[in-house]
PDB file of C-alpha atoms in Angstrom:
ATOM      1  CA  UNK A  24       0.000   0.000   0.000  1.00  0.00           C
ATOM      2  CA  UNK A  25       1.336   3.702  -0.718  1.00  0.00           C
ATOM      3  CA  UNK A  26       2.383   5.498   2.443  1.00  0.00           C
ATOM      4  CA  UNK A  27       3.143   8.781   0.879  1.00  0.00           C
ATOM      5  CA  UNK A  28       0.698  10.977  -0.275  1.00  0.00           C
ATOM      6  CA  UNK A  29       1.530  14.174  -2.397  1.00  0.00           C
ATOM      7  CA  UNK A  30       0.226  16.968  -2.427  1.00  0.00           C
ATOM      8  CA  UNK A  31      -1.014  18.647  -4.766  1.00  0.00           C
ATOM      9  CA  UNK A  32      -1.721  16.158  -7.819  1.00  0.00           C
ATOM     10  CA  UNK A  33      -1.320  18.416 -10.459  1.00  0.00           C
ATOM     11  CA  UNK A  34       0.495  21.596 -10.579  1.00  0.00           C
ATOM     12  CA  UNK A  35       0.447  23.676 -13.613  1.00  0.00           C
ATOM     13  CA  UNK A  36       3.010  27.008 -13.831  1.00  0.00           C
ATOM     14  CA  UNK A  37       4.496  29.086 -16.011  1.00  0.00           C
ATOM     15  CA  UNK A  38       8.335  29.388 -16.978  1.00  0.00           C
ATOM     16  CA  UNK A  39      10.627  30.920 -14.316  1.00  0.00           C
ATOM     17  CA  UNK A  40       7.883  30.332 -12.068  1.00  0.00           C
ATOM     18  CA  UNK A  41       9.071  28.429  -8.877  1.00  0.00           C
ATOM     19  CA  UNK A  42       6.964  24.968  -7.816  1.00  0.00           C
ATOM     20  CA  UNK A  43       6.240  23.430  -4.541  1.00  0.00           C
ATOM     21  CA  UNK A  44       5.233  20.019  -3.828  1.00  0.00           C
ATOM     22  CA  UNK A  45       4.487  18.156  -0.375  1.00  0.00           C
ATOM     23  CA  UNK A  46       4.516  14.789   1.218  1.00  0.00           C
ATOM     24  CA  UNK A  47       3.345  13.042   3.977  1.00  0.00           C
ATOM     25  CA  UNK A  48       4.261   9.658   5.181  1.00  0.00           C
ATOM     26  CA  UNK A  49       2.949   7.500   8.281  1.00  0.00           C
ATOM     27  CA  UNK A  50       5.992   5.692   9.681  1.00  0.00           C
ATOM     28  CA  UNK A  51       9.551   6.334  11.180  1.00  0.00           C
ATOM     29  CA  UNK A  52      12.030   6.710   8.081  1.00  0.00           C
ATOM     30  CA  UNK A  53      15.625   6.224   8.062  1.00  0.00           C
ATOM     31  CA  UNK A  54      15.661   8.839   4.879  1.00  0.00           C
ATOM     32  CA  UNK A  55      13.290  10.355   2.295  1.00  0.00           C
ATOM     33  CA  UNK A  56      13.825  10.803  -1.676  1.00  0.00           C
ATOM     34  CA  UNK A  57      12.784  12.485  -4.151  1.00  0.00           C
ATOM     35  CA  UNK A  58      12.597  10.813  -7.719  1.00  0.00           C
ATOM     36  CA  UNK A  59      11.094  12.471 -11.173  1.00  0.00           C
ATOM     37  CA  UNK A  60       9.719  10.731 -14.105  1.00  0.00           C
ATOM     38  CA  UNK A  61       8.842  11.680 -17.471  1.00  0.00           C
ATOM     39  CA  UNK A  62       5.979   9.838 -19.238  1.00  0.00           C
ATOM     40  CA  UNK A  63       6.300   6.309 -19.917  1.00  0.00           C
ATOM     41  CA  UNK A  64      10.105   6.766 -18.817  1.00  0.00           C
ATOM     42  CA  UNK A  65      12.196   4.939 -15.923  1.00  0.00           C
ATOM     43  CA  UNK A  66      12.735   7.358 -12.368  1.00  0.00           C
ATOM     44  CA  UNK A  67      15.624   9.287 -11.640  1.00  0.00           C
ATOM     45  CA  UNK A  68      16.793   9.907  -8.198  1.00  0.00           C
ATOM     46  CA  UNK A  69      17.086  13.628  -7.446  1.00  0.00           C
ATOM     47  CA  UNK A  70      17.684  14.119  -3.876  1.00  0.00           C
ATOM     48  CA  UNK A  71      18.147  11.837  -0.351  1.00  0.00           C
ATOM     49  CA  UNK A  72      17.362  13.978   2.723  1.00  0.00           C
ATOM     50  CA  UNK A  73      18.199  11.327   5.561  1.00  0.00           C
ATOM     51  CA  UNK A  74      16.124  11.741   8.956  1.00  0.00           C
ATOM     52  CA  UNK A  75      18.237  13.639  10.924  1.00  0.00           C
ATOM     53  CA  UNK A  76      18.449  16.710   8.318  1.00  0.00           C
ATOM     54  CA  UNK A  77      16.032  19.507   8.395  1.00  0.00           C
ATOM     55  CA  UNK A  78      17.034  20.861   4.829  1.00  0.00           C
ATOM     56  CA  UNK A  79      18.693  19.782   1.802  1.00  0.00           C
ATOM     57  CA  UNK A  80      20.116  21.702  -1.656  1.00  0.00           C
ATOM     58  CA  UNK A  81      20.912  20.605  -5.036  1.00  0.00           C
ATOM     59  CA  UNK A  82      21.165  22.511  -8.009  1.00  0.00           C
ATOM     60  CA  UNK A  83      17.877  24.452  -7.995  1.00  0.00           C
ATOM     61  CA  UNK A  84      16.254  22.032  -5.720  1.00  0.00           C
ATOM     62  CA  UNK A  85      15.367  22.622  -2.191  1.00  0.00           C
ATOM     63  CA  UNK A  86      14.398  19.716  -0.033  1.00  0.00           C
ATOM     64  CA  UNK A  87      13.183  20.076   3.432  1.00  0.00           C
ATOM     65  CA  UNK A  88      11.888  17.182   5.966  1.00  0.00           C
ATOM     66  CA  UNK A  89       9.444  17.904   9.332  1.00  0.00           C
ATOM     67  CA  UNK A  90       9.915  14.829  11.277  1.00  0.00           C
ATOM     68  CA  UNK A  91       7.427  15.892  13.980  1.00  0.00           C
ATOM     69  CA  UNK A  92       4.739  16.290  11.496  1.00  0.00           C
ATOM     70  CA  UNK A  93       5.373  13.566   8.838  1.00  0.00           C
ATOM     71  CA  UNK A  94       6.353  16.066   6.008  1.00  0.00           C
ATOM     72  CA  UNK A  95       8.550  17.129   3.060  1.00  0.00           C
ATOM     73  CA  UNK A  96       8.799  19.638   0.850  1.00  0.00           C
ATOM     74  CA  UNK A  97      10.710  19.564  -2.581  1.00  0.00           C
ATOM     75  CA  UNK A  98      10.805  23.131  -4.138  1.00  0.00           C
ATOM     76  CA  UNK A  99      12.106  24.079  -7.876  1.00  0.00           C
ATOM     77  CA  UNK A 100      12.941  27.269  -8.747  1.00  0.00           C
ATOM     78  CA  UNK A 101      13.342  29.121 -11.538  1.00  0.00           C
ATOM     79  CA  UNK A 102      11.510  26.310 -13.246  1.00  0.00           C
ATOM     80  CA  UNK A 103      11.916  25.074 -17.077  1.00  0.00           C
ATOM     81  CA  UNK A 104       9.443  23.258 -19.292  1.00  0.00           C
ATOM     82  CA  UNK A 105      12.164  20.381 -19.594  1.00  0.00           C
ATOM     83  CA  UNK A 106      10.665  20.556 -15.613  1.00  0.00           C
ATOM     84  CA  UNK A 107       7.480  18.748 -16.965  1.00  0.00           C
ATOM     85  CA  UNK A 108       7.421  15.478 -15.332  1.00  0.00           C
ATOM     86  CA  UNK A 109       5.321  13.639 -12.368  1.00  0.00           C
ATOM     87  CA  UNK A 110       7.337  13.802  -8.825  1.00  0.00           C
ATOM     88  CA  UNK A 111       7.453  11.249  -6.267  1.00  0.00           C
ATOM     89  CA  UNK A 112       8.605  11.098  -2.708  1.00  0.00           C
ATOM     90  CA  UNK A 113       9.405   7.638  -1.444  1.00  0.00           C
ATOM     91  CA  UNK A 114      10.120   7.001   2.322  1.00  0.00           C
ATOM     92  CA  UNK A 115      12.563   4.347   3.331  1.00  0.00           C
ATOM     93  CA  UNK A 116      11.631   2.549   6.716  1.00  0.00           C
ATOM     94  CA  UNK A 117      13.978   2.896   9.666  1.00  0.00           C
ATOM     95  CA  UNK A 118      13.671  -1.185   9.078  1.00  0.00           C
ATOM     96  CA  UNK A 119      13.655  -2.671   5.965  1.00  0.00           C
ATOM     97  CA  UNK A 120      15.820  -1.333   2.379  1.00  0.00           C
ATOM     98  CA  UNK A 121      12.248  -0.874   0.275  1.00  0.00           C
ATOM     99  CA  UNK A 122      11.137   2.266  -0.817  1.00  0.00           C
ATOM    100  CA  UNK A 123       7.542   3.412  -0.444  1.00  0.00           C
ATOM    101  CA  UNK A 124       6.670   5.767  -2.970  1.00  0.00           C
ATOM    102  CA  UNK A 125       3.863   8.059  -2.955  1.00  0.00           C
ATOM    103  CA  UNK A 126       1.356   8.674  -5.896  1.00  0.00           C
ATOM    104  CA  UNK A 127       3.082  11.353  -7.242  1.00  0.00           C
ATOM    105  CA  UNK A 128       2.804  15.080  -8.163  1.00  0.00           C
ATOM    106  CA  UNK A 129       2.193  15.916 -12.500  1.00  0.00           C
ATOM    107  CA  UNK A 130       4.100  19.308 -12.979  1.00  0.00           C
ATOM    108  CA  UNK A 131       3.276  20.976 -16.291  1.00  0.00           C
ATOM    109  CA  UNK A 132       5.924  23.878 -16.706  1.00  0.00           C
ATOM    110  CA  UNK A 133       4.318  25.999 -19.660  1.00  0.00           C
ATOM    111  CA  UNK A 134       7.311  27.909 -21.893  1.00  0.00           C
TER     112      UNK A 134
ATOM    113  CA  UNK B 163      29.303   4.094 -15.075  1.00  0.00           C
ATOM    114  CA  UNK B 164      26.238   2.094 -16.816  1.00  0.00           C
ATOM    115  CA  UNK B 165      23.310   2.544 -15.645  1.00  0.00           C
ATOM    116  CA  UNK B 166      20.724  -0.139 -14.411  1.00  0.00           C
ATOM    117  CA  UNK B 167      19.341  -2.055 -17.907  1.00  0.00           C
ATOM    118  CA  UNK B 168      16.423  -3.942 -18.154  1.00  0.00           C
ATOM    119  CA  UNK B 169      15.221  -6.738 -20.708  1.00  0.00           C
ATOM    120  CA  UNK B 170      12.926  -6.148 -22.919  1.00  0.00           C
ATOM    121  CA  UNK B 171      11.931  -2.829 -22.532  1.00  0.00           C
ATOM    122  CA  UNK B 172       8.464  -3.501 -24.331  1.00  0.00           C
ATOM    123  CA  UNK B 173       6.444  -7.001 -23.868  1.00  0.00           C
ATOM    124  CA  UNK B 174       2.859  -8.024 -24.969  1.00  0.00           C
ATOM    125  CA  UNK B 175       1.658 -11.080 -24.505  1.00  0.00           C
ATOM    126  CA  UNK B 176      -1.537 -13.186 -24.423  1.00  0.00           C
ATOM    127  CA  UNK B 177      -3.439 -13.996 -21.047  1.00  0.00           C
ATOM    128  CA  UNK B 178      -2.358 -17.453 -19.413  1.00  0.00           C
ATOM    129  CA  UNK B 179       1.308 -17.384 -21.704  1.00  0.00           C
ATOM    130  CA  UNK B 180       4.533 -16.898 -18.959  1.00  0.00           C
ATOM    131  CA  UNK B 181       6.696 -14.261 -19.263  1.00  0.00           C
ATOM    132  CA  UNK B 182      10.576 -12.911 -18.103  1.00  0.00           C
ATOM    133  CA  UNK B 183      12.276  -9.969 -17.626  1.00  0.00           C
ATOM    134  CA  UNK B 184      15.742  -9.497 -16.922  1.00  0.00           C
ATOM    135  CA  UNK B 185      17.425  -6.808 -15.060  1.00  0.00           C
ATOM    136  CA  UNK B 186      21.434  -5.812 -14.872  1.00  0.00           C
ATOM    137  CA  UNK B 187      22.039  -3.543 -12.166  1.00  0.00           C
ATOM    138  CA  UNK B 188      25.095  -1.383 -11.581  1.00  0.00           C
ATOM    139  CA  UNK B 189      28.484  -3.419 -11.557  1.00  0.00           C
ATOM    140  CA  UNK B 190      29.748  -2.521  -7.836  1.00  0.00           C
ATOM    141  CA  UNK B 191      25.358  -2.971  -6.738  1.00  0.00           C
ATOM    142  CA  UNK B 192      24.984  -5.703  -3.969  1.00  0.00           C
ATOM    143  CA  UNK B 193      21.261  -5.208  -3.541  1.00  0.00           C
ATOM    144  CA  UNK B 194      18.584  -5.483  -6.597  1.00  0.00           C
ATOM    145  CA  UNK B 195      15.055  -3.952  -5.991  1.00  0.00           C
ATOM    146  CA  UNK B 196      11.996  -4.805  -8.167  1.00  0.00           C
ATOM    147  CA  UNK B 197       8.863  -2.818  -7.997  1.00  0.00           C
ATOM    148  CA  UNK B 198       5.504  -2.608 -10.595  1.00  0.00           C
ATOM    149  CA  UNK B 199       3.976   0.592 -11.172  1.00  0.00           C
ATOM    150  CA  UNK B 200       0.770   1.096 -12.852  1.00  0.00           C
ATOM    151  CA  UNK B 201      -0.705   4.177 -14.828  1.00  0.00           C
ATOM    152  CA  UNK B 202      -0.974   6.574 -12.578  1.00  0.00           C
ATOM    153  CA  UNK B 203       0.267   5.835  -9.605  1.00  0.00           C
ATOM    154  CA  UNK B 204       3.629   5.359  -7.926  1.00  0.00           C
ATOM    155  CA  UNK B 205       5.964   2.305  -8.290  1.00  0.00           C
ATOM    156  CA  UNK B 206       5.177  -0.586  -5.242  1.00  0.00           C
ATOM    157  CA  UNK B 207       7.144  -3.118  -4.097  1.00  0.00           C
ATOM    158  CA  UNK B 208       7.747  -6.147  -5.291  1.00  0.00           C
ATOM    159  CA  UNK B 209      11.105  -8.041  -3.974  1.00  0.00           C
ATOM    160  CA  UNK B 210      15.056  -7.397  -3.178  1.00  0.00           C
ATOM    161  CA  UNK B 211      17.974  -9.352  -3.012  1.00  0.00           C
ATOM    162  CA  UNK B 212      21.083  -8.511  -1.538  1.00  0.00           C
ATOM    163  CA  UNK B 213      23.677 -10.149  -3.735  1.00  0.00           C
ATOM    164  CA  UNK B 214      21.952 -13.269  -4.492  1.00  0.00           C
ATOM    165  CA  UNK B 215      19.683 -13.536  -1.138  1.00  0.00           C
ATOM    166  CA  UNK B 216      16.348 -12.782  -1.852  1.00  0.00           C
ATOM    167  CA  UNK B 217      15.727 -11.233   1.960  1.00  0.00           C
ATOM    168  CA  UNK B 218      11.860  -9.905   1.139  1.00  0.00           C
ATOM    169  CA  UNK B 219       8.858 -10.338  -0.669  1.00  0.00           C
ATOM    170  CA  UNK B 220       5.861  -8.113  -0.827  1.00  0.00           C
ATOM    171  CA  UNK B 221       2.150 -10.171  -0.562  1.00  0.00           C
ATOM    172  CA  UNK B 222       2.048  -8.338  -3.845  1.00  0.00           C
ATOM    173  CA  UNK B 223       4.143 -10.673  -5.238  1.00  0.00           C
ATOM    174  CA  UNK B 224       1.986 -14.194  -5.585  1.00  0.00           C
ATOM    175  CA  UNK B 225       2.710 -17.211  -6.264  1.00  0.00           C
ATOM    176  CA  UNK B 226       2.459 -16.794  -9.998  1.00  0.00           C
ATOM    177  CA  UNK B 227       5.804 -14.432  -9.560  1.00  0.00           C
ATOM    178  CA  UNK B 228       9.396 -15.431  -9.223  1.00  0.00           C
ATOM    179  CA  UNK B 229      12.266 -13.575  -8.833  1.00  0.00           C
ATOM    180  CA  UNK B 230      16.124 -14.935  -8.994  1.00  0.00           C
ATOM    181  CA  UNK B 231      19.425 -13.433  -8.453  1.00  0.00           C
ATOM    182  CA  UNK B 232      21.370 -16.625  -9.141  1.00  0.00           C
ATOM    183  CA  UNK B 233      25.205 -15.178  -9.416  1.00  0.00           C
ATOM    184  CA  UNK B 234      24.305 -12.247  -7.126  1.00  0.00           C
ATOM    185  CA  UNK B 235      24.578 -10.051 -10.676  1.00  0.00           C
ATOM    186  CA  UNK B 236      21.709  -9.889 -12.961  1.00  0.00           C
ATOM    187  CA  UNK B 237      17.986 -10.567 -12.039  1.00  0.00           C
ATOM    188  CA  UNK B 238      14.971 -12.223 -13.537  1.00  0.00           C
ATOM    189  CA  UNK B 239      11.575 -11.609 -12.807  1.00  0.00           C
ATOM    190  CA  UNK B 240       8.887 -14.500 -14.056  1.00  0.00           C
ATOM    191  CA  UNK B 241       5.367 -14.105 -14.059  1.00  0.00           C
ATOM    192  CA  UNK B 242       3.622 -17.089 -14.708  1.00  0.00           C
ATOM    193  CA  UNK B 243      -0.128 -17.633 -15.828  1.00  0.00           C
ATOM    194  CA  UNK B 244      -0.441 -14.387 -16.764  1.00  0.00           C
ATOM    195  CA  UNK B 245      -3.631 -12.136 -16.333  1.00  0.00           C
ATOM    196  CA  UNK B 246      -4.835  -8.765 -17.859  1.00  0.00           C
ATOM    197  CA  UNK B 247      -4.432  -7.075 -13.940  1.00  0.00           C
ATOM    198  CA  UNK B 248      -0.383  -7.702 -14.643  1.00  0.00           C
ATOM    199  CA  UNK B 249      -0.215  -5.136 -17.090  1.00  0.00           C
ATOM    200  CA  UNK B 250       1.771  -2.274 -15.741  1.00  0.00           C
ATOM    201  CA  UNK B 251       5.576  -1.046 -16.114  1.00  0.00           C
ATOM    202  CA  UNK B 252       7.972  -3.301 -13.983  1.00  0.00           C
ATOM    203  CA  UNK B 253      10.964  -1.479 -12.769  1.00  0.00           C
ATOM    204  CA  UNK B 254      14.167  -2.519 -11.500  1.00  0.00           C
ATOM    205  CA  UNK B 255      16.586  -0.809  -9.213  1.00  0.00           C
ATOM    206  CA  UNK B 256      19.968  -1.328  -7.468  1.00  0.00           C
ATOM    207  CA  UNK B 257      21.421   0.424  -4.947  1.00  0.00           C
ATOM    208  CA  UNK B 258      24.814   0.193  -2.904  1.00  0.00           C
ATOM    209  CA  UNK B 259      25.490   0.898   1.342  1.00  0.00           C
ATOM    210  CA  UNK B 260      26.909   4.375   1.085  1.00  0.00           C
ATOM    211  CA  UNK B 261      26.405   5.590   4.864  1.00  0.00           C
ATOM    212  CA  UNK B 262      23.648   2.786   5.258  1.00  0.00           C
ATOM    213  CA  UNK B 263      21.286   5.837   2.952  1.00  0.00           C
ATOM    214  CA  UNK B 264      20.830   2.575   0.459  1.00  0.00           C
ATOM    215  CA  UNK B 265      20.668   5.452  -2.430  1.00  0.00           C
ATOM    216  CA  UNK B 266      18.253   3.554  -5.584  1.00  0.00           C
ATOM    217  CA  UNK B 267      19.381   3.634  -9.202  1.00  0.00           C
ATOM    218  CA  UNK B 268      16.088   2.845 -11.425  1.00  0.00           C
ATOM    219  CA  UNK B 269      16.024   1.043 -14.932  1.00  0.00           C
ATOM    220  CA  UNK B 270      14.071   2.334 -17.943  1.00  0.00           C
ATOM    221  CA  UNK B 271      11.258  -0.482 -17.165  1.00  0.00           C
ATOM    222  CA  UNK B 272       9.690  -3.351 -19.125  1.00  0.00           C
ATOM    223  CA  UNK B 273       6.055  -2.296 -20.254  1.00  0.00           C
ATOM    224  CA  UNK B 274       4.136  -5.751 -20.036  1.00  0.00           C
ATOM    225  CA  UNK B 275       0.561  -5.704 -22.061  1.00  0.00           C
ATOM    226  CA  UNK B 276      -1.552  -8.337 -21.622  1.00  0.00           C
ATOM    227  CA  UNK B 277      -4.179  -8.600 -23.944  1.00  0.00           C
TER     228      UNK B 277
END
């Protein structure tokens, strides 16, 4: 069963626009990730934030995790249209190596 | 540095007919994930190995599915008796211990069709 939920489920913006997407999980986690995913295409990992870190950077991405309230943020700014692309979180249990993954955010980035 | 592959990337096949997909992770890999993922929603568990140990299952996985990791290298995934409710993309990832964060590499996917 999915543990993540993101939030929202489609997100629609405009070029140099920046885009926010949540997640919330139910269980301890030893680390969170972010992964994108163009249509039809395989998932590529973008970011680990592990349990003990409030906030993470990368590039133009901005990851932060609320333990106390289940949470994470991934934000994108100064977004492109090569941006276009569904976002998941996926949670990995404090035991256990799987990944849970969420159902995923659709970002449309319109040139 | 290759990437994870995955064998074939497209499959259709006829209800009740068995099929297999093979997966090559990352050379210096010890653990090998597989997860299904249907239209629309997010990829779900399915199985690991670490090297050739298969150390968990999903109840996902039933008893029409196999999984082997014979060499501790490449994978293959069976499905057996297959049914329309299998179609969906089948992903494969690998990851290595890099301070215990398990980091996962995804595959491009096998699209299975069952018609």
């Amino acid at each position: 069963s999915q543990q993540g939920e993101e939030d929202p489920q489609a997100l629609s913006i405009q070029e140099g626009e920046n885009a926010t997407m949540n997640c919330s999980y139910k269980t301890s986690i030893n680390n969170l990730q972010w992964y994108r995913q163009n249509s039809g295409r395989g998932l590529v990992h973008l970011i680990l934030i592990r349990s003990n870190e409030r906030e993470k950077h990368s590039g133009r991405l901005r990851v932060t995790l609320d333990t106390s309230k289940k949470s994470s943020s991934l934000l994108i700014t100064a977004s492109r249209a090569a941006d276009t692309a569904s976002y998941f979180c996926a949670t990995r249990e404090t035991s256990g190596s799987r990944l849970t993954f969420g159902e995923g955010t659709q970002l449309t980035v319109n040139p | 540095d290759t990437g994870v592959s995955q064998d074939p990337r497209h499959k259709i096949t006829k209800r009740g007919q068995n099929v297999t997909f093979r997966c090559d992770p990352i050379s210096e890999h010890n653990r090998l994930y597989w997860y299904r993922q249907t239209l629309g929603q997010g990829p779900e568990f399915l199985t690991y190995f670490q090297n050739e140990a298969q150390l968990e299952k999903s109840r996902l996985l039933s008893d029409r599915f196999s999984a082997e990791r014979p060499k501790g290298s490449f994978s293959t995934l069976e499905i057996q008796r297959t049914e329309q409710g299998d179609s969906a993309m089948y992903l494969c990832a690998s990851s290595r211990r890099l301070a215990g964060d398990h980091e996962q590499y995804f595959g491009p996917g096998t699209r299975l069709t069952v018609t």
